[in-house]
Amino acid sequence: MSKNPRTDESILNLATSKRRSLRTTVPAFIMDQMNLKPGDKFQWKIEGDRLVIEMKKE
């Protein structure tokens, strides 16, 4: 999976060859700034013509 350090851009890749889902990487600077940890959950929404990814911290 390609990484793009210090940018807000990520590349989508196939999650597996048997499914239609895609996978991406959260850039390290976002992970650090938002204190993200493995197992954190996100909610994906479509609002008009925008994709919104919202953290669901518990």
Short mmCIF file of C-alpha atoms in Angstrom, two decimals:
data_model
loop_
_atom_site.label_atom_id
_atom_site.label_comp_id
_atom_site.label_asym_id
_atom_site.label_seq_id
_atom_site.Cartn_x
_atom_site.Cartn_y
_atom_site.Cartn_z
CA MET A 1 0.00 0.00 0.00
CA SER A 2 1.41 3.36 -0.97
CA LYS A 3 2.02 5.95 1.71
CA ASN A 4 2.04 9.70 1.18
CA PRO A 5 3.81 11.27 4.17
CA ARG A 6 2.63 14.70 5.34
CA THR A 7 -0.28 14.92 2.97
CA ASP A 8 -4.02 14.43 3.25
CA GLU A 9 -4.02 12.12 0.24
CA SER A 10 -4.36 8.33 0.44
CA ILE A 11 -4.64 5.67 -2.25
CA LEU A 12 -7.41 3.06 -2.33
CA ASN A 13 -6.36 -0.56 -2.82
CA LEU A 14 -8.29 -3.82 -3.00
CA ALA A 15 -8.88 -5.26 0.47
CA THR A 16 -8.82 -8.82 -0.89
CA SER A 17 -9.03 -10.36 -4.32
CA LYS A 18 -12.36 -12.02 -3.47
CA ARG A 19 -14.34 -8.95 -2.36
CA ARG A 20 -15.35 -5.60 -3.75
CA SER A 21 -14.32 -3.62 -0.66
CA LEU A 22 -11.37 -1.24 -0.71
CA ARG A 23 -8.74 -0.36 1.88
CA THR A 24 -6.85 2.85 2.57
CA THR A 25 -4.25 4.15 5.03
CA VAL A 26 -4.73 6.90 7.60
CA PRO A 27 -1.68 9.18 7.27
CA ALA A 28 0.61 9.14 10.34
CA PHE A 29 0.23 12.88 11.01
CA ILE A 30 -3.56 12.45 11.27
CA MET A 31 -3.14 9.35 13.44
CA ASP A 32 -0.83 11.30 15.79
CA GLN A 33 -2.90 14.50 15.87
CA MET A 34 -6.17 12.64 16.50
CA ASN A 35 -4.58 10.06 18.84
CA LEU A 36 -5.92 7.16 16.77
CA LYS A 37 -5.29 3.60 17.90
CA PRO A 38 -5.86 0.18 16.32
CA GLY A 39 -9.50 -0.79 16.78
CA ASP A 40 -10.85 2.79 16.66
CA LYS A 41 -14.08 3.00 14.68
CA PHE A 42 -15.18 5.36 11.93
CA GLN A 43 -18.52 6.11 10.36
CA TRP A 44 -18.56 6.74 6.60
CA LYS A 45 -21.27 9.09 5.28
CA ILE A 46 -22.20 10.68 1.99
CA GLU A 47 -23.39 14.28 2.41
CA GLY A 48 -24.37 15.72 -0.96
CA ASP A 49 -21.33 15.15 -3.16
CA ARG A 50 -18.88 14.79 -0.23
CA LEU A 51 -17.58 11.75 1.59
CA VAL A 52 -17.38 12.40 5.35
CA ILE A 53 -15.41 10.13 7.68
CA GLU A 54 -16.32 10.63 11.32
CA MET A 55 -14.43 9.22 14.33
CA LYS A 56 -16.47 7.16 16.76
CA LYS A 57 -14.31 7.31 19.90
CA GLU A 58 -15.69 5.33 22.79
#
